[in-house]
């Protein structure tokens, strides 16, 4: 079976660290609530650096660790929900920063499932395009840009960061992917973009939409609904990608889930009858960084030796869209 090999991984997080006690100074919250309800202790927050900068720094680290020459990268996929520009794409800017010329550059917006989608897209390109040697997948997020720091129910959750991997095709390996979305859940987790406007008419066309009305561009979440979705989806996505390989979740050496909430991961572990130790967690350090959370955890799992070459690894994402996805590959 054709799989994919991670040749190098890299990450970058900004210097500012906001602790739970820092949040207690700006909203009505406390370390005890945040720790017991989420497991989060800190998040890194950008201080003026654009999202592309975080992504480019992570990408440079991944390329350096891979030993691959930048000019041999034929595909750059960048996942984000916090792009600095509507256009150009962040993938073009990161391509510029790496000094890569002529590669494909694609942006992916799948929220917290972004890295899993991007990883699978890269694998499919590598598998079907014989001229493509290496692909770079980067996830870069600055959720601080779209966080309402007066809303205690969301602001304590999110952080900024980026991580990246360089991939090549790998013959005689294992690989499966289970990806999907449920757009009927779009209204449960969102951040509003631009309104339509024209100088040529005063009559606004009204279109019925069941999205919650928002007067800012900050993240809105119906936490309880998304929590239910997450606790159901995480184990399901893991089981489905196992089924495709004829294995069970117990055969996976390490599950690297989206780092939204420790309780979600504990519930998933219970539902899969797996010990929590089988899951890699670093949300205590970074909070929820949307699409950057899975690759940040993947990087830390590699750096700490939590995953070793030959291990079966399952990445699982879930989030706005609602989107979800899991991939299993051999590290
Ligand atoms: O990344 C994309 C996917 N996102 C997720 O997976 C997130 C899923 N949702 C969650 O993780 C949880 O729902 C949250 C962590 C967001 C919230 O935890 P919860 O246990 O579901 O709390 P809740 O929303 O039910 O709120 C419980 C109470 C409320 O007070 P009342 O109404 O019971 O008096 C909230 O007002 O906790 C209150 N509360 C807080 N209290 C102190 C909400 N936020 C805070 C806070 N500090 N920061």
Coordinates of C-alpha atoms and ligand atoms in Angstrom, one line a residue:
X1 CA 0.0 0.0 0.0
X2 CA 1.2 3.5 -0.8
X3 CA 1.7 5.6 2.3
X4 CA 3.5 8.8 3.1
X5 CA 6.7 9.5 5.0
X6 CA 7.4 12.5 7.2
X7 CA 10.9 13.5 6.4
X8 CA 11.0 16.5 8.8
X9 CA 8.7 18.4 11.1
X10 CA 9.0 21.9 12.6
X11 CA 7.1 24.3 14.7
X12 CA 7.0 28.0 15.7
X13 CA 5.1 29.7 18.5
X14 CA 5.2 33.4 19.4
X15 CA 7.0 34.5 22.6
X16 CA 4.1 36.0 24.6
X17 CA 2.6 33.5 27.0
X18 CA -0.8 34.1 28.6
X19 CA -1.5 32.0 31.7
X20 CA -4.8 31.3 33.2
X21 CA -4.0 33.8 35.9
X22 CA -3.5 36.4 33.2
X23 CA -7.0 35.7 31.9
X24 CA -8.4 36.1 35.5
X25 CA -7.2 39.7 35.3
X26 CA -9.3 40.5 32.2
X27 CA -12.4 38.4 32.5
X28 CA -14.4 36.7 35.3
X29 CA -12.6 33.4 35.4
X30 CA -10.0 31.5 37.3
X31 CA -7.3 28.9 36.9
X32 CA -9.4 26.3 38.6
X33 CA -12.3 26.6 36.2
X34 CA -10.1 26.7 33.1
X35 CA -7.9 23.7 34.3
X36 CA -10.8 21.4 35.3
X37 CA -13.0 22.3 32.3
X38 CA -10.4 22.3 29.6
X39 CA -6.9 21.2 30.8
X40 CA -5.4 24.4 29.4
X41 CA -2.8 26.2 31.4
X42 CA -1.1 28.5 28.9
X43 CA -1.3 29.8 25.3
X44 CA 1.2 31.6 23.1
X45 CA 0.0 34.9 21.7
X46 CA 1.4 36.8 18.7
X47 CA 2.6 40.3 19.3
X48 CA 2.3 41.9 15.9
X49 CA 3.8 39.1 13.8
X50 CA 1.5 38.1 10.9
X51 CA 0.1 34.6 10.6
X52 CA 2.3 34.0 7.5
X53 CA 5.4 34.7 9.6
X54 CA 4.5 32.0 12.1
X55 CA 3.9 29.6 9.2
X56 CA 7.1 30.5 7.4
X57 CA 9.2 30.0 10.5
X58 CA 7.6 26.6 11.1
X59 CA 8.0 25.7 7.4
X60 CA 11.7 26.7 7.4
X61 CA 12.3 24.5 10.5
X62 CA 10.5 21.5 8.9
X63 CA 12.5 21.9 5.6
X64 CA 15.8 22.2 7.5
X65 CA 15.0 19.1 9.6
X66 CA 14.0 17.1 6.5
X67 CA 17.3 17.8 4.6
X68 CA 15.3 18.4 1.5
X69 CA 16.3 21.3 -0.8
X70 CA 13.6 24.0 -0.9
X71 CA 13.6 24.0 -4.7
X72 CA 12.6 20.3 -4.7
X73 CA 9.3 21.0 -3.0
X74 CA 6.6 20.9 -5.6
X75 CA 3.6 21.4 -3.5
X76 CA 2.9 23.7 -0.6
X77 CA -0.4 23.3 1.3
X78 CA -1.2 25.8 4.1
X79 CA -4.1 25.4 6.4
X80 CA -5.5 28.4 8.3
X81 CA -8.6 30.3 9.3
X82 CA -6.7 33.4 10.1
X83 CA -5.1 34.4 6.8
X84 CA -3.6 37.9 6.8
X85 CA -5.0 38.6 3.3
X86 CA -8.1 37.6 1.4
X87 CA -5.7 37.4 -1.5
X88 CA -2.9 36.5 -2.1
X89 CA -3.0 33.1 -0.4
X90 CA -0.8 32.5 2.7
X91 CA 0.7 29.5 0.8
X92 CA 2.1 31.9 -1.9
X93 CA 3.6 34.1 0.8
X94 CA 5.2 31.1 2.6
X95 CA 6.5 29.9 -0.8
X96 CA 8.1 33.3 -1.2
X97 CA 9.6 33.2 2.2
X98 CA 11.1 29.7 1.6
X99 CA 12.6 30.9 -1.7
X100 CA 10.7 28.0 -3.5
X101 CA 9.9 28.9 -7.1
X102 CA 7.1 27.4 -9.3
X103 CA 5.6 24.9 -6.8
X104 CA 1.8 24.6 -6.4
X105 CA 0.6 26.7 -3.5
X106 CA -2.8 25.9 -2.1
X107 CA -4.7 27.3 0.9
X108 CA -7.1 25.0 2.8
X109 CA -9.8 26.3 5.3
X110 CA -11.2 23.4 7.2
X111 CA -10.8 24.9 10.7
X112 CA -9.4 22.5 13.3
X113 CA -9.5 19.6 10.8
X114 CA -7.3 21.6 8.4
X115 CA -4.0 19.7 9.0
X116 CA -5.6 16.3 8.6
X117 CA -7.3 17.4 5.3
X118 CA -4.0 19.0 4.1
X119 CA -2.0 15.9 5.0
X120 CA -4.4 13.7 3.1
X121 CA -4.4 16.1 0.0
X122 CA -0.6 16.0 0.0
X123 CA -0.5 12.2 0.1
X124 CA -2.9 12.0 -2.8
X125 CA -0.9 14.4 -4.9
X126 CA 2.3 12.6 -4.1
X127 CA 0.7 9.3 -5.0
X128 CA -0.7 10.4 -8.3
X129 CA 1.9 12.8 -9.6
X130 CA 5.2 11.1 -10.5
X131 CA 6.9 14.5 -11.1
X132 CA 6.2 15.6 -7.5
X133 CA 9.0 14.6 -5.1
X134 CA 8.2 16.4 -1.9
X135 CA 5.2 18.2 -0.4
X136 CA 5.1 20.7 2.5
X137 CA 2.1 21.0 4.7
X138 CA 1.9 23.9 7.0
X139 CA -0.7 24.9 9.5
X140 CA -0.5 28.5 10.9
X141 CA -3.0 30.2 13.1
X142 CA -3.4 33.4 15.0
X143 CA -6.7 32.9 16.8
X144 CA -5.8 36.0 18.9
X145 CA -6.9 38.0 15.8
X146 CA -10.5 36.7 16.1
X147 CA -10.8 36.2 19.8
X148 CA -13.2 38.3 21.8
X149 CA -11.2 39.0 25.0
X150 CA -14.3 40.1 26.8
X151 CA -16.0 36.7 26.3
X152 CA -14.8 34.3 29.0
X153 CA -16.5 31.4 27.4
X154 CA -14.2 31.5 24.4
X155 CA -11.2 33.7 25.0
X156 CA -9.6 31.3 27.5
X157 CA -9.5 28.5 24.9
X158 CA -7.5 29.8 22.0
X159 CA -3.8 30.4 21.2
X160 CA -1.5 31.1 18.3
X161 CA 1.2 28.9 16.7
X162 CA 2.3 27.0 13.6
X163 CA 3.8 23.7 12.6
X164 CA 4.8 22.0 9.4
X165 CA 5.9 18.7 7.8
X166 CA 7.8 17.7 4.7
X167 CA 6.3 14.6 3.1
X168 CA 7.3 12.1 0.5
X169 CA 5.5 9.1 -1.0
X170 CA 6.3 5.8 0.7
X171 CA 5.7 2.5 -1.0
X172 CA 4.9 -0.6 1.1
X173 CA 3.4 1.3 3.9
X174 CA 0.0 1.7 5.5
X175 CA -2.4 4.6 5.0
X176 CA -6.0 5.3 5.5
X177 CA -8.1 8.5 5.6
X178 CA -11.6 9.2 6.8
X179 CA -12.7 12.8 6.1
X180 CA -16.0 14.5 6.2
X181 CA -18.2 17.5 7.0
X182 CA -21.6 18.3 8.2
X183 CA -22.6 21.8 7.0
X184 CA -25.8 21.8 9.0
X185 CA -23.6 22.4 12.0
X186 CA -22.1 25.6 10.5
X187 CA -24.0 27.8 12.9
X188 CA -22.4 26.3 16.0
X189 CA -18.8 27.5 15.5
X190 CA -18.0 30.6 13.3
X191 CA -16.3 33.9 12.8
X192 CA -17.9 36.3 10.4
X193 CA -16.1 37.7 7.3
X194 CA -17.2 40.7 5.1
X195 CA -20.7 41.8 4.5
X196 CA -21.9 42.3 0.9
X197 CA -22.1 45.9 -0.2
X198 CA -22.5 47.9 -3.5
X199 CA -22.6 51.5 -4.5
X200 CA -25.2 50.7 -7.2
X201 CA -28.3 49.9 -5.1
X202 CA -29.9 50.9 -1.8
X203 CA -32.1 47.8 -1.7
X204 CA -30.4 45.1 0.2
X205 CA -31.4 41.6 -0.8
X206 CA -32.4 39.7 2.2
X207 CA -31.5 36.0 2.4
X208 CA -32.7 33.8 5.2
X209 CA -29.8 32.3 7.1
X210 CA -29.9 30.4 10.4
X211 CA -26.4 31.6 11.4
X212 CA -26.3 33.6 14.6
X213 CA -26.3 37.3 14.0
X214 CA -22.8 38.7 14.8
X215 CA -21.7 42.4 15.1
X216 CA -18.0 41.6 15.1
X217 CA -15.6 39.2 13.4
X218 CA -14.7 37.2 16.5
X219 CA -15.1 33.5 17.1
X220 CA -18.5 32.4 18.3
X221 CA -19.1 28.9 19.6
X222 CA -22.0 27.0 21.1
X223 CA -19.6 25.1 23.4
X224 CA -22.0 22.4 24.6
X225 CA -23.1 21.4 21.1
X226 CA -19.6 21.4 19.8
X227 CA -18.5 19.4 22.8
X228 CA -21.1 16.7 22.1
X229 CA -20.0 16.6 18.4
X230 CA -16.4 16.3 19.4
X231 CA -16.8 13.5 21.9
X232 CA -18.8 11.5 19.3
X233 CA -16.6 12.4 16.3
X234 CA -13.1 11.8 17.7
X235 CA -13.6 8.1 18.5
X236 CA -15.8 7.5 15.4
X237 CA -13.2 9.0 13.0
X238 CA -10.5 6.9 14.6
X239 CA -12.5 3.7 14.4
X240 CA -13.5 4.4 10.7
X241 CA -9.9 4.9 9.6
X242 CA -8.9 1.8 11.5
X243 CA -11.7 -0.2 9.8
X244 CA -10.3 0.7 6.4
X245 CA -7.1 -1.0 7.3
X246 CA -8.7 -4.0 9.0
X247 CA -7.2 -3.0 12.4
X248 CA -8.7 -1.8 15.7
X249 CA -7.9 1.4 17.6
X250 CA -5.9 -0.8 20.0
X251 CA -3.4 -1.5 17.2
X252 CA -2.6 2.3 16.9
X253 CA 0.6 3.2 18.8
X254 CA -0.2 6.9 19.2
X255 CA -3.4 8.9 18.6
X256 CA -2.7 12.6 18.1
X257 CA -6.1 14.5 18.4
X258 CA -7.0 18.1 17.9
X259 CA -6.1 19.7 21.3
X260 CA -9.5 21.4 22.1
X261 CA -10.2 20.1 25.5
X262 CA -8.7 17.4 27.7
X263 CA -12.1 16.2 28.8
X264 CA -13.0 15.5 25.1
X265 CA -9.9 13.4 24.8
X266 CA -10.6 11.5 28.1
X267 CA -14.1 10.7 26.9
X268 CA -12.8 9.5 23.6
X269 CA -10.2 7.3 25.3
X270 CA -13.0 5.8 27.4
X271 CA -15.3 5.2 24.4
X272 CA -12.4 3.5 22.5
X273 CA -11.5 1.5 25.6
X274 CA -7.9 2.8 25.4
X275 CA -5.7 4.2 28.1
X276 CA -5.4 8.0 28.0
X277 CA -1.6 7.5 27.6
X278 CA -2.2 6.3 24.0
X279 CA -3.2 9.9 23.2
X280 CA -0.6 12.6 22.8
X281 CA -1.6 15.8 24.6
X282 CA 0.1 19.2 24.7
X283 CA -3.0 21.5 25.1
X284 CA -1.8 22.5 28.6
X285 CA 1.0 24.4 26.9
X286 CA -0.7 25.9 23.7
X287 CA -4.5 25.8 24.2
X288 CA -6.6 25.3 21.1
X289 CA -4.7 26.6 18.0
X290 CA -7.3 25.4 15.5
X291 CA -5.6 23.7 12.5
X292 CA -2.1 24.2 14.0
X293 CA -3.0 22.0 17.0
X294 CA -2.6 18.6 15.5
X295 CA 0.8 19.3 13.8
X296 CA 2.1 21.1 16.9
X297 CA 1.2 18.0 18.9
X298 CA 2.8 15.8 16.1
X299 CA 6.0 17.9 16.4
X300 CA 6.1 17.6 20.1
X301 CA 5.4 13.8 19.9
X302 CA 8.4 13.5 17.6
X303 CA 10.7 15.7 19.6
X304 CA 9.8 13.9 22.9
X305 CA 10.2 10.5 21.4
X306 CA 6.5 9.7 22.0
X307 CA 6.4 8.4 18.5
X308 CA 9.2 6.4 16.9
X309 CA 9.9 5.3 13.3
X310 CA 7.6 2.4 12.3
X311 CA 4.8 3.4 14.8
X312 CA 1.2 3.5 13.6
X313 CA 0.0 7.0 14.2
X314 CA -3.6 8.3 13.9
X315 CA -4.2 12.0 13.5
X316 CA -7.7 13.2 14.3
X317 CA -9.2 16.6 13.7
X318 CA -12.7 18.1 14.3
X319 CA -14.1 21.6 14.4
X320 CA -15.9 24.4 12.6
X321 CA -17.8 23.5 9.5
X322 CA -18.5 21.2 11.1
X323 CA -15.6 19.2 9.7
X324 CA -13.8 16.1 10.9
X325 CA -11.1 13.7 9.7
X326 CA -8.6 11.1 10.7
X327 CA -5.6 9.6 8.9
X328 CA -3.5 6.7 9.9
X329 CA 0.1 6.4 8.6
X330 CA 3.3 4.8 9.6
X331 CA 5.8 7.3 11.1
Ligands
LIG1 O1 -11.7 23.7 18.2 C1 -13.0 23.4 17.7 C2 -13.7 22.5 18.5 N1 -14.1 23.0 19.8 C3 -14.3 22.3 20.8 O2 -14.1 21.1 20.8 C4 -14.8 22.9 22.1 C5 -16.0 22.1 22.7 N2 -16.6 22.7 23.9 C6 -15.9 22.7 25.1 O3 -14.7 22.3 25.2 C7 -16.6 23.2 26.3 O4 -18.0 23.2 26.0 C8 -16.1 24.5 26.8 C9 -14.7 24.4 27.4 C10 -16.1 25.6 25.7 C11 -17.1 25.0 28.0 O5 -17.1 24.0 29.0 P1 -18.5 23.5 29.5 O6 -18.2 22.5 30.6 O7 -19.3 23.0 28.4 O8 -19.1 24.8 30.2 P2 -20.5 25.5 29.8 O9 -20.4 26.2 28.6 O10 -21.6 24.5 30.0 O11 -20.6 26.6 31.0 C12 -20.7 26.1 32.4 C13 -20.6 27.4 33.3 C14 -21.5 28.5 32.8 O12 -22.1 29.1 33.9 P3 -23.6 28.8 34.4 O13 -24.5 29.1 33.2 O14 -23.6 27.3 34.7 O15 -23.8 29.7 35.6 C15 -20.6 29.5 32.1 O16 -21.1 30.8 32.1 O17 -19.3 27.9 33.3 C16 -19.4 29.3 32.9 N3 -18.2 29.7 32.3 C17 -17.0 30.1 32.9 N4 -16.8 30.2 34.2 C18 -15.5 30.6 34.5 C19 -17.9 29.7 30.9 N5 -16.7 30.1 30.7 C20 -16.1 30.3 31.9 C21 -14.8 30.7 32.3 N6 -14.6 30.9 33.6 N7 -13.8 31.0 31.4

